Tab-separated table of C-alpha atoms in Angstrom:
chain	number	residue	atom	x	y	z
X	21	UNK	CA	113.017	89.704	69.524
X	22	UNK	CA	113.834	86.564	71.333
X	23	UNK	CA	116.842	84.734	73.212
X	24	UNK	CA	118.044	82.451	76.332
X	25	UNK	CA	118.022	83.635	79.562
X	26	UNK	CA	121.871	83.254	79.350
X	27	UNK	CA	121.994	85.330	75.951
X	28	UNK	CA	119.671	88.067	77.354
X	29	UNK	CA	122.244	88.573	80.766
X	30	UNK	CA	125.094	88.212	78.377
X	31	UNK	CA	123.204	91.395	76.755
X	32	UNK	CA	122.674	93.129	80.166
X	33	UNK	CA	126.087	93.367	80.871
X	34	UNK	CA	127.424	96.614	80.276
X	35	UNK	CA	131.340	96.745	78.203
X	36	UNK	CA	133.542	99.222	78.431
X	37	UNK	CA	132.328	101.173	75.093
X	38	UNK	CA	129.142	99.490	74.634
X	39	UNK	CA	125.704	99.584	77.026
X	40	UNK	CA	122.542	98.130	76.376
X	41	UNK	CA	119.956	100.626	75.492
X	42	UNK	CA	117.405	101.570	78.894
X	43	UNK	CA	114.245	100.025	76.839
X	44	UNK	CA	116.060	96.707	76.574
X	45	UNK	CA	117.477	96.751	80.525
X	46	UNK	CA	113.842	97.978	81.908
X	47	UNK	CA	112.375	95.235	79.854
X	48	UNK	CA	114.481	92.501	80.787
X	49	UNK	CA	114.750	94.203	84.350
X	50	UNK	CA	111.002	93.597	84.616
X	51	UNK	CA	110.474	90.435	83.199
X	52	UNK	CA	113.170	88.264	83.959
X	53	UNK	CA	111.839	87.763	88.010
X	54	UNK	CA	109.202	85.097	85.637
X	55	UNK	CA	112.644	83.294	85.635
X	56	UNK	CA	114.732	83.885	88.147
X	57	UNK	CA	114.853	85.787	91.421
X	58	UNK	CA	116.743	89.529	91.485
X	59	UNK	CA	119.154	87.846	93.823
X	60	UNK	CA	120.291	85.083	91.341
X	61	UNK	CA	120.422	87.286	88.347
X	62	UNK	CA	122.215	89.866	90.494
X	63	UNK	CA	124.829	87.051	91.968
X	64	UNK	CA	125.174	86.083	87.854
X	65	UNK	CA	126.113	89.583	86.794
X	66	UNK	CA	128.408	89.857	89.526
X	67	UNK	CA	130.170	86.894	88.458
X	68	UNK	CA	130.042	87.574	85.019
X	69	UNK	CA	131.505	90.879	85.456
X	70	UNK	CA	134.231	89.529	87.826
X	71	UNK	CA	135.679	87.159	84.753
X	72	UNK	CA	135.376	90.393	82.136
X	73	UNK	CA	137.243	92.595	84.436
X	74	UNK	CA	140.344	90.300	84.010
X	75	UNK	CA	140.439	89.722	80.503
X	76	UNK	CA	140.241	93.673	79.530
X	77	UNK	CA	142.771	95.915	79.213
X	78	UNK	CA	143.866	98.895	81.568
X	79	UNK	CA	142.187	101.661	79.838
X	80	UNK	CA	139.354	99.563	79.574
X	81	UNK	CA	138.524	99.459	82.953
X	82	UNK	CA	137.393	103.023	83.862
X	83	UNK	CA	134.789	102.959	81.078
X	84	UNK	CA	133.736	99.701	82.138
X	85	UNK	CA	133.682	100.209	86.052
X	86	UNK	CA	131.244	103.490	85.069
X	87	UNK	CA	128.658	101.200	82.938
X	88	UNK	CA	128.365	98.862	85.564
X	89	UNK	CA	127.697	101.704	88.074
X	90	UNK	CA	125.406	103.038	85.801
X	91	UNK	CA	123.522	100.029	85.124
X	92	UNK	CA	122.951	98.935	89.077
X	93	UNK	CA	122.116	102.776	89.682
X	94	UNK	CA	118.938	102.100	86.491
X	95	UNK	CA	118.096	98.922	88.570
X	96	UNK	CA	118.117	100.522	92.291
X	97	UNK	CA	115.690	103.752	90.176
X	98	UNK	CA	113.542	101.333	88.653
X	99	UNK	CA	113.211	98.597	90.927
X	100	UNK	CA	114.297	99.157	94.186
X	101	UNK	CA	112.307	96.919	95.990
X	102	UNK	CA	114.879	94.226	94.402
X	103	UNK	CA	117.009	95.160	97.046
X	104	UNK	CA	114.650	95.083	100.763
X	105	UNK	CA	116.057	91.499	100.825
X	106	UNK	CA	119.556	91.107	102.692
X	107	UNK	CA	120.888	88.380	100.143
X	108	UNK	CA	120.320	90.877	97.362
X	109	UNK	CA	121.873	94.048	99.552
X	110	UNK	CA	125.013	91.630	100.433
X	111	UNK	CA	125.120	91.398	96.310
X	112	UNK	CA	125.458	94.520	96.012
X	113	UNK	CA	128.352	95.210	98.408
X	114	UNK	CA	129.732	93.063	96.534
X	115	UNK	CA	129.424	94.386	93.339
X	116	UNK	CA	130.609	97.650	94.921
X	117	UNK	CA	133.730	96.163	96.057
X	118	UNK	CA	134.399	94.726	92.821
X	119	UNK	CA	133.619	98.451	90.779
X	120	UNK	CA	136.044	99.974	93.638
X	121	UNK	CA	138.854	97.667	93.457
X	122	UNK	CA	139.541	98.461	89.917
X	123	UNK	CA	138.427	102.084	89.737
X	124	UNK	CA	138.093	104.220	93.356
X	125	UNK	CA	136.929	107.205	91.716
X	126	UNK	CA	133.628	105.441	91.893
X	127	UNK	CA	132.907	105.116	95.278
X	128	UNK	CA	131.846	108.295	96.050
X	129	UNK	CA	128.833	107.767	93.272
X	130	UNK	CA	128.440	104.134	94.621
X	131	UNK	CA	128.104	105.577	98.159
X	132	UNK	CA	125.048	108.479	97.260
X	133	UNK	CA	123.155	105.567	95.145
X	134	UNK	CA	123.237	103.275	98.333
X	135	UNK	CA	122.439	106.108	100.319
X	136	UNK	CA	119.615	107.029	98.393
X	137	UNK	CA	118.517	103.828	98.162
X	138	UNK	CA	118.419	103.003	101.859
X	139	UNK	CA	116.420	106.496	102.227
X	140	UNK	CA	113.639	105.561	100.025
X	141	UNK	CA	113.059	101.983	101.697
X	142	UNK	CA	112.772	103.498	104.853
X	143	UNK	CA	109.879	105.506	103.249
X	144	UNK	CA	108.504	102.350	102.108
X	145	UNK	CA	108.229	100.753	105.752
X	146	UNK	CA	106.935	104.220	107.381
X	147	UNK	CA	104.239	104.124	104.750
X	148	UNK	CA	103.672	100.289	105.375
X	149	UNK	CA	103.582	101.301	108.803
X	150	UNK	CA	101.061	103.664	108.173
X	151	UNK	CA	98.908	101.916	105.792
X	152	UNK	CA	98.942	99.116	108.792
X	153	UNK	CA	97.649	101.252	111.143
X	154	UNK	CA	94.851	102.966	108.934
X	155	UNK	CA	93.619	99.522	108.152
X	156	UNK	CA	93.035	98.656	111.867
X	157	UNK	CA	91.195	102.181	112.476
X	158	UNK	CA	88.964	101.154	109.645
X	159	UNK	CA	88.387	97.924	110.866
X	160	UNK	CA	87.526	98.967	114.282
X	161	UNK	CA	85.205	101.607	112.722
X	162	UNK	CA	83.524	99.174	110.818
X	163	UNK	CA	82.595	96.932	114.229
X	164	UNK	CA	81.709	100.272	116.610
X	165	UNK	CA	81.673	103.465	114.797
X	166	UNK	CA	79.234	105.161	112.471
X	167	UNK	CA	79.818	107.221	109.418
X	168	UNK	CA	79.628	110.987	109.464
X	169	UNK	CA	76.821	112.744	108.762
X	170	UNK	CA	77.016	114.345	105.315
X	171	UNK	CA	73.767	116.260	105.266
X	172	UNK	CA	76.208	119.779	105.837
X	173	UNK	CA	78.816	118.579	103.068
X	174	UNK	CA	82.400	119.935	102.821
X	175	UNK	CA	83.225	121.641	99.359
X	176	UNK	CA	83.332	119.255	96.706
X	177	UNK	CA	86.375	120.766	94.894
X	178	UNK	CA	88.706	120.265	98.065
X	179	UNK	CA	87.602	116.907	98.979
X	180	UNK	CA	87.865	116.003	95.081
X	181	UNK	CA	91.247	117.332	95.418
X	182	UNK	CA	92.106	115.702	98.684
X	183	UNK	CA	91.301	112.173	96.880
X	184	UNK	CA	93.560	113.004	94.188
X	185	UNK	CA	96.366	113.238	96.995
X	186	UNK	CA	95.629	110.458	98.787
X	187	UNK	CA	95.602	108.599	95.090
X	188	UNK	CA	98.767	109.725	94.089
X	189	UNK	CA	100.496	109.084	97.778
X	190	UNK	CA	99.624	105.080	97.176
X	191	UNK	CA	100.174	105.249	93.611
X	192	UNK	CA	103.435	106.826	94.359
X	193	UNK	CA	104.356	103.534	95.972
X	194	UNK	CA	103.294	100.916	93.572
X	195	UNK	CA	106.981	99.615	92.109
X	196	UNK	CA	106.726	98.242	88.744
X	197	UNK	CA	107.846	95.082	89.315
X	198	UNK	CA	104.421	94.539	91.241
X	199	UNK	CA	102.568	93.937	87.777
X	200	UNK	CA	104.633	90.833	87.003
X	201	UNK	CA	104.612	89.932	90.294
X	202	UNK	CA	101.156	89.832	90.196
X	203	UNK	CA	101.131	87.457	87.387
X	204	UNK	CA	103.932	85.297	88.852
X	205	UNK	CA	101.589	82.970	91.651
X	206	UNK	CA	99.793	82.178	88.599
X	207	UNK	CA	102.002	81.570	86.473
X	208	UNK	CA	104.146	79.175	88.896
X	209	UNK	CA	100.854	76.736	89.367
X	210	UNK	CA	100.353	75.488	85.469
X	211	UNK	CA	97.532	73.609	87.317
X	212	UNK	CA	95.699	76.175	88.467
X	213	UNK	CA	94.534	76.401	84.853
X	214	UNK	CA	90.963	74.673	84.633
X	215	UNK	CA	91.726	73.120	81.246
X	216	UNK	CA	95.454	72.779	79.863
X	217	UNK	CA	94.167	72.865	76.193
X	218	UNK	CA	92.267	76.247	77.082
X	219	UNK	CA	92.554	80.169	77.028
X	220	UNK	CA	95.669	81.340	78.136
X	221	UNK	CA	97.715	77.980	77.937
X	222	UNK	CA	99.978	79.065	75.734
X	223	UNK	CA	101.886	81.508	78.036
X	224	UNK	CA	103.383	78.126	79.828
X	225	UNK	CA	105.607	75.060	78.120
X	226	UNK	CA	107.901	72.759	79.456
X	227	UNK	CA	110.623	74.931	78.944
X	228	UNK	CA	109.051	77.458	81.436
X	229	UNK	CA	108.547	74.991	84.124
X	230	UNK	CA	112.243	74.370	85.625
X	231	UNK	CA	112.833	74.624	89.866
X	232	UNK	CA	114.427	77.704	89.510
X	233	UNK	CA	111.805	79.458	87.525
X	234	UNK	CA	108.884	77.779	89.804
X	235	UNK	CA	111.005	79.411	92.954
X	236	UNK	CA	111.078	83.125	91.241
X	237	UNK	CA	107.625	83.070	90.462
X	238	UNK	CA	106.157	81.917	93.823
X	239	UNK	CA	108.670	84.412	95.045
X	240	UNK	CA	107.700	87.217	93.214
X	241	UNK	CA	103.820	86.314	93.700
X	242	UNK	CA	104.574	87.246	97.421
X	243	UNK	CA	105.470	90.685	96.364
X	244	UNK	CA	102.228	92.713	95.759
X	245	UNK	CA	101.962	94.679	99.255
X	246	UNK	CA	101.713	98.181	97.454
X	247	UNK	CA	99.366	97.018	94.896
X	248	UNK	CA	97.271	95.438	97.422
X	249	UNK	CA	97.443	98.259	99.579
X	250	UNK	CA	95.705	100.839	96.596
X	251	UNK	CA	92.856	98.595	95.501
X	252	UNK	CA	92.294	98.067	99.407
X	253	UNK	CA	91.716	102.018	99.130
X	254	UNK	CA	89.797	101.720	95.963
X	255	UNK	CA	87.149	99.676	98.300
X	256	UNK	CA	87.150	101.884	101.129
X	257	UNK	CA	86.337	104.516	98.997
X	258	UNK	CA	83.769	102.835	97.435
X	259	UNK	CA	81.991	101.452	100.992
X	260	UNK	CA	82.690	105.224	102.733
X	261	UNK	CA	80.154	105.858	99.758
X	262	UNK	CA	77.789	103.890	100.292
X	263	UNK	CA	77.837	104.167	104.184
X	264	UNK	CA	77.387	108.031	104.331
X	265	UNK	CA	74.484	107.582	101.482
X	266	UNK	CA	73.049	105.287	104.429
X	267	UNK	CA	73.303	107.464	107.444
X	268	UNK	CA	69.950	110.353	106.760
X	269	UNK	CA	66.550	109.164	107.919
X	270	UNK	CA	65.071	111.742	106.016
X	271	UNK	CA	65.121	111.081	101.820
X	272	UNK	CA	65.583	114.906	101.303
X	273	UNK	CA	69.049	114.353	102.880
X	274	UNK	CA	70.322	110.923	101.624
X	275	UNK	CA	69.026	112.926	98.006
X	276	UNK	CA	71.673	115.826	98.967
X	277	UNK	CA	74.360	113.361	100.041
X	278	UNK	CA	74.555	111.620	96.541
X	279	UNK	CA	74.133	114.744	94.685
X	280	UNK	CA	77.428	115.726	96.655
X	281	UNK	CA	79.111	111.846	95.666
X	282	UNK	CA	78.263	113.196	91.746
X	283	UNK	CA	79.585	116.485	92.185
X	284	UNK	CA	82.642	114.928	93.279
X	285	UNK	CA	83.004	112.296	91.024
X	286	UNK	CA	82.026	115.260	88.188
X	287	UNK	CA	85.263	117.450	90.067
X	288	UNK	CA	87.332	113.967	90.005
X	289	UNK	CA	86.980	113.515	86.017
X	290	UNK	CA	88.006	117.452	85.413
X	291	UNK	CA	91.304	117.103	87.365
X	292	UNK	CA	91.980	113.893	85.734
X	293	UNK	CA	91.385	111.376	88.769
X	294	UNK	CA	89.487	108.462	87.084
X	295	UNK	CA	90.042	106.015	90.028
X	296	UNK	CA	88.392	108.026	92.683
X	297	UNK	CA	85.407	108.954	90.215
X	298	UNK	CA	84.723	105.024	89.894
X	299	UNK	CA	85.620	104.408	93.265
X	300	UNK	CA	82.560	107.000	93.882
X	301	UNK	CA	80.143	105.821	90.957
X	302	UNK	CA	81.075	101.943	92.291
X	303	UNK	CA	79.796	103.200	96.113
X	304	UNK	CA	76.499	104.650	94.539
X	305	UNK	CA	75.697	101.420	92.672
X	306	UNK	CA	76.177	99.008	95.534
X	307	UNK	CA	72.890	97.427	95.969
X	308	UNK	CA	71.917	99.041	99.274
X	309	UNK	CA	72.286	102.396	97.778
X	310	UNK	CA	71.003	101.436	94.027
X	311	UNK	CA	67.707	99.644	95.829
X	312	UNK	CA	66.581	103.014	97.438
X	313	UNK	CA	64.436	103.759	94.642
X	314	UNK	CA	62.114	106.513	96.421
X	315	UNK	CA	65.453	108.777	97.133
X	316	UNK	CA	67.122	108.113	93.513
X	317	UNK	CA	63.585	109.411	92.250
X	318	UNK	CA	63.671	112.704	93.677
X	319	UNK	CA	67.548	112.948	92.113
X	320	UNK	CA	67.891	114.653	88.698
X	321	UNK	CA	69.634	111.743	86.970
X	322	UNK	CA	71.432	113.806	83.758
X	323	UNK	CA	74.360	113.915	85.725
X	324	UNK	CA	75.109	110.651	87.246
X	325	UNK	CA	73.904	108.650	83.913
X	326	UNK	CA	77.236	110.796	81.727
X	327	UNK	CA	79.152	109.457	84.882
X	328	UNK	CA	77.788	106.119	84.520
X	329	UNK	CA	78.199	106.001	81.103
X	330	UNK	CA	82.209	105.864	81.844
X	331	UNK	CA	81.867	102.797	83.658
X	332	UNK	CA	79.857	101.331	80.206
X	333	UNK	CA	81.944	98.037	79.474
X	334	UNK	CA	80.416	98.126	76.174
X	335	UNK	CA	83.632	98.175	73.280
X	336	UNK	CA	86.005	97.184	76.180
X	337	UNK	CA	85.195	100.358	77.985
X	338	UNK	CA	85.480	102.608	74.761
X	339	UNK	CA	83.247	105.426	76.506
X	340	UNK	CA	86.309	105.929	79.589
X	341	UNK	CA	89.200	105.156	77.354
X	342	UNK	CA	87.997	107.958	74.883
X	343	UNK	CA	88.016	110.167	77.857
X	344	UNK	CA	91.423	109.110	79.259
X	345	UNK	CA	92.967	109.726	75.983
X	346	UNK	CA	91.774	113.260	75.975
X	347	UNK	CA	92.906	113.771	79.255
X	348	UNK	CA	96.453	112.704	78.677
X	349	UNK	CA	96.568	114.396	75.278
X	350	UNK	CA	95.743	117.335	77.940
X	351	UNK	CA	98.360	116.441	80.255
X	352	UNK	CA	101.250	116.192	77.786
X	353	UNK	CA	100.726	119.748	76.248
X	354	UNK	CA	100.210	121.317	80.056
X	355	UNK	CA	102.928	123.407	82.305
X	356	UNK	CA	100.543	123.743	85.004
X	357	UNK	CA	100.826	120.689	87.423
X	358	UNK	CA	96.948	121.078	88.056
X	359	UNK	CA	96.080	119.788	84.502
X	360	UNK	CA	99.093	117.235	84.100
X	361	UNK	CA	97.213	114.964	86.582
X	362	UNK	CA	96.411	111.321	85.000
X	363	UNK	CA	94.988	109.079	87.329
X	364	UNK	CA	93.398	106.137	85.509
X	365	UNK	CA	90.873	103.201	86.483
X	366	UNK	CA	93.144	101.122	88.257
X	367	UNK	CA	91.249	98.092	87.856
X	368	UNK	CA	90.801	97.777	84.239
X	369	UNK	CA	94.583	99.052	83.973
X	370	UNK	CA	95.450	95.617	86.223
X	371	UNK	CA	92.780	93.734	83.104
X	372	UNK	CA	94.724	95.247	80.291
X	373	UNK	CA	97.751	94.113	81.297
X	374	UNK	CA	96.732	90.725	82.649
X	375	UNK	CA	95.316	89.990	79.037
X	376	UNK	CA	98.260	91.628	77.308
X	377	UNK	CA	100.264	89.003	79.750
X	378	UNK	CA	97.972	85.702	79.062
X	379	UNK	CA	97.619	86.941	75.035
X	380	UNK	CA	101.163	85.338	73.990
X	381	UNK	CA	104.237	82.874	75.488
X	382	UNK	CA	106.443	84.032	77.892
X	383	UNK	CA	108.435	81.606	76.048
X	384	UNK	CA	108.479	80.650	72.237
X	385	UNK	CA	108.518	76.785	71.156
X	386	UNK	CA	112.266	76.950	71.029
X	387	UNK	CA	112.965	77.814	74.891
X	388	UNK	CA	113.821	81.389	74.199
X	389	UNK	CA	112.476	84.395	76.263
X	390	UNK	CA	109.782	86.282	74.076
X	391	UNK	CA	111.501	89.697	74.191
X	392	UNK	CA	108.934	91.600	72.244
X	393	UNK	CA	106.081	90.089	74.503
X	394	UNK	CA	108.343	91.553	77.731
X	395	UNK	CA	108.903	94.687	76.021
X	396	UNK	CA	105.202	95.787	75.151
X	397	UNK	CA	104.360	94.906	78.759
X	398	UNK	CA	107.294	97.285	79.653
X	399	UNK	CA	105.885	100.052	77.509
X	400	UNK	CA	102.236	99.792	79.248
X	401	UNK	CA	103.881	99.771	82.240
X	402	UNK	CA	106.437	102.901	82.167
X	403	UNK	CA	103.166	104.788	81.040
X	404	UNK	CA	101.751	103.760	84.036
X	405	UNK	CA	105.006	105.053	86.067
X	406	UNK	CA	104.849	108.389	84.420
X	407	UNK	CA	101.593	109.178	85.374
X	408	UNK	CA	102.259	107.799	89.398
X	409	UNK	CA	105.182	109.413	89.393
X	410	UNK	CA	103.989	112.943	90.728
X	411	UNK	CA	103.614	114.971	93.439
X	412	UNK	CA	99.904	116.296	94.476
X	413	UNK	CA	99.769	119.832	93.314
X	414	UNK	CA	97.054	120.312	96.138
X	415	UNK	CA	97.811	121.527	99.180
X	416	UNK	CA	96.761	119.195	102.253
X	417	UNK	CA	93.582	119.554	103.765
X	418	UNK	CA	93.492	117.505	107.301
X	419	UNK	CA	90.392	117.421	108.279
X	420	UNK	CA	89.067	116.049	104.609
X	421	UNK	CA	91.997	113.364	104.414
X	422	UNK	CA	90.791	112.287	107.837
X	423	UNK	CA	87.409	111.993	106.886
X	424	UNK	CA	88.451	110.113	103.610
X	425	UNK	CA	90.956	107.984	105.671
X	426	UNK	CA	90.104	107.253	108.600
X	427	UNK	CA	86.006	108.175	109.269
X	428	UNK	CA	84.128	105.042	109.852
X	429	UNK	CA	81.931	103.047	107.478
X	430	UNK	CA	78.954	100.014	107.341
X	431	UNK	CA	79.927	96.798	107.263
X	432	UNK	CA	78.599	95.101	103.961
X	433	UNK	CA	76.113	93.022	106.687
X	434	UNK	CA	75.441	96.490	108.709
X	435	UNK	CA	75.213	98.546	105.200
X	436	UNK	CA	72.432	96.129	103.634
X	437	UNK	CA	70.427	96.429	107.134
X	438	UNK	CA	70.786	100.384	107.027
X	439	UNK	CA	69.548	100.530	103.692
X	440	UNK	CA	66.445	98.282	104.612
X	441	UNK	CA	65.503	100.323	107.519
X	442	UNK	CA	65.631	103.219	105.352
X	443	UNK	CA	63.442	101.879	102.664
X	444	UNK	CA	61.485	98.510	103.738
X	445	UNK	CA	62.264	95.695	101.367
X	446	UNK	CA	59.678	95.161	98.413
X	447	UNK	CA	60.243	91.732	96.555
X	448	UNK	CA	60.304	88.440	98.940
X	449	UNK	CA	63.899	87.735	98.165
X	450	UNK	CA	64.729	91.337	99.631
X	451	UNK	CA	62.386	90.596	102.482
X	452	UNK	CA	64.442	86.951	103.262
X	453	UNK	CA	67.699	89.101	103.231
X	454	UNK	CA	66.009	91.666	105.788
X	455	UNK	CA	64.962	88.705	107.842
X	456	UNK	CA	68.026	87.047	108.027
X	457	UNK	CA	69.859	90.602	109.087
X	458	UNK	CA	67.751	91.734	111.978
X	459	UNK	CA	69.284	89.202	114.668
X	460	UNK	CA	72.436	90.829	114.299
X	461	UNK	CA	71.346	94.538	114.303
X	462	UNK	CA	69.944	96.556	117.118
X	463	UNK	CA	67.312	99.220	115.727
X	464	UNK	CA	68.529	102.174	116.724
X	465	UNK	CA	70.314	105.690	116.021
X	466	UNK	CA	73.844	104.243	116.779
């Protein structure tokens, strides 16, 4: 349940007839960057297994040699962004080295995990790379383009579908790491707590609060790009919303362009893509689209309010969670791909573990690391992978991802404006907000 950081490493290190089991190694694997960085614990277990080599006997070894092979290759699978540092790649030669010198027949396994390792980094820059460049056409479209008109709408299905591959393509780069790293550049900063005595204080003590443990958090806070990177597509998904709701003069064509936002969202919850349906619901409650009350009353509203009702916060969300169960009771009794899709809320995921994360010590009153605390964040977590981990059973469609990608949107200055051109502002406060808009807008079609 609980021990020192220099028990639980002890623990980590494979024997030659004894391993530890993958729950405890993912667990510790996750949580102990709150402590130290990869690179130290990876220099540690080098050394460690350096000084056990020479004290076993010759039979030993080979059994030995494979363990420790096997337990870098669970590390490289489960957390290979460990290893886009050089300092933690010059560890591992040197592991490799060591598991060669005293058994060769290893190297050719050693070789294919390094190989395969270096592959799937270089996927991880290209789709950096990528995500980089998407982010500056969206930029520029928000300053000088303007959204497509949605008044002819593509097929719902497809472009449903065509979110669920653009989900699962960021998803499918979110390490798991990034959840603790999340909670690191907090965690580092004791201060950034507005009361000591209140909520939450317990996850830090004086035991918790040593240089090196400081250094691996503010480390590890650093290391969120992927994570970043999806909710930064939860937004745009939610502004492309709202911009293309903006776009129609006429009422009788913003009315069909949120009727095709439901239908989509509807499409979304029946292949099991929750994000993308609140992504959608989030657009079409944005204040410039929620304010347009003459076009929402001309909308039948049976539909959107069973959408909205997932979004419902009442019983911590107990209306989507019901839902999400279903759906992954679904997707665990399914052979067809198609209905093994589980894409949840991303956001409230990020809550649930945050509060699973501040609801208990890191570290109990004796300085030892609270093992069952790391291991139920593990569990949450390696759901989470199971789900990310798959490939879009949809085939691409171009010209939708483009459109979902790359299409331009309103600015949240430019989007408020459209909306009160659309439908003149009522109350005085809306009327102030109109006012103070109109310098920076030119009235016209573009």
């Amino acid at each position: 349940v609980s021990g020192s950081l220099d028990d639980l490493i002890h623990e980590l290190l494979p024997r030659a007839h004894t391993t530890p089991s993958a729950s405890f190694s993912f667990s510790f694997l996750l949580s102990s960057r709150l402590y130290l960085t990869p690179s130290q614990l990876l220099a540690e277990i080098c050394r460690r297994a350096d000084q056990l080599s020479l004290m076993m006997s010759p039979e030993s070894i080979p059994p030995f040699v494979s363990n420790l092979v096997k337990m870098l290759s669970n590390w490289v699978t489960w957390f290979p962004y460990d290893f886009q540092e050089e300092s933690m790649r010059s560890k591992v030669r040197k592991l490799s080295q060591l598991c060669t010198s005293l058994d060769s027949s290893v190297q050719t396994r050693l070789t294919q995990l390094l190989q395969s390792l270096l592959k799937h980094l270089t996927a991880v820059e290209k789709h950096k790379q990528y995500v980089s460049k998407l982010r500056r056409i969206q930029l520029d479209g928000e300053k000088t383009g303007f959204p497509d008109d949605l008044t002819s709408p593509p097929d719902t299905h497809v472009v449903a579908q065509q979110l669920t591959h653009i989900e699962l393509q960021y998803l499918s780069f979110v390490g798991p790491d990034e959840f603790v790293n999340a909670f690191a550049r907090d965690l580092a900063n004791p201060n950034s707590k507005s009361d000591s005595d209140g909520e939450g204080s317990n996850n830090l003590s004086v035991h918790e609060l040593q240089p090196e443990a400081v250094e691996a958090r503010l480390r590890a806070g650093k290391k969120t790009p992927n994570l970043e990177s999806y909710i930064s597509w939860f937004n745009r998904l939610t502004q492309l919303t709202a911009s293309t709701v903006c776009v129609p003069k006429r009422k009788k064509h913003r009315v069909k362009v949120i009727e095709f936002w439901i239908e989509v969202a509807r499409e979304c919850v029946n292949i099991g893509n929750f994000n993308s349906m609140m992504g959608i619901i989030s657009g079409l409650n944005l204040q410039p689209v929620s304010r347009l009350r003459k076009t929402w009353h001309r909308i039948r509203l049976d539909k959107f309010d069973v959408l909205g009702h997932q979004m419902d916060p009442t019983s911590n969300f107990v209306s989507y969670r019901t839902t999400l169960q279903a759906a992954v009771q679904r997707s665990e009794n399914a052979t067809d791909k198609k209905q093994r899709v589980i894409i949840p809320f991303f956001s409230l995921l990020l809550k649930d573990l945050y509060f699973l994360n501040e609801g208990c010590a890191n570290k109990l009153t004796n300085g030892h690391i609270n093992m069952e605390k790391a291991r139920s964040l593990a569990e949450h977590v390696s759901q989470f992978m199971k789900w990310k981990d798959m490939d879009s059973p949809y085939e691409k469609n171009t010209r939708i991802l483009d459109f979902l990608e790359r299409s331009a949107t309103f600015s949240k200055d430019r989007l408020e404006f459209q909306s009160y051109l659309l439908e003149p502002p009522e109350n005085q406060q809306d009327k102030l907000i109109y006012k103070s808009l109109k310098p920076n807008f030119k009235q016209s079609n573009s």
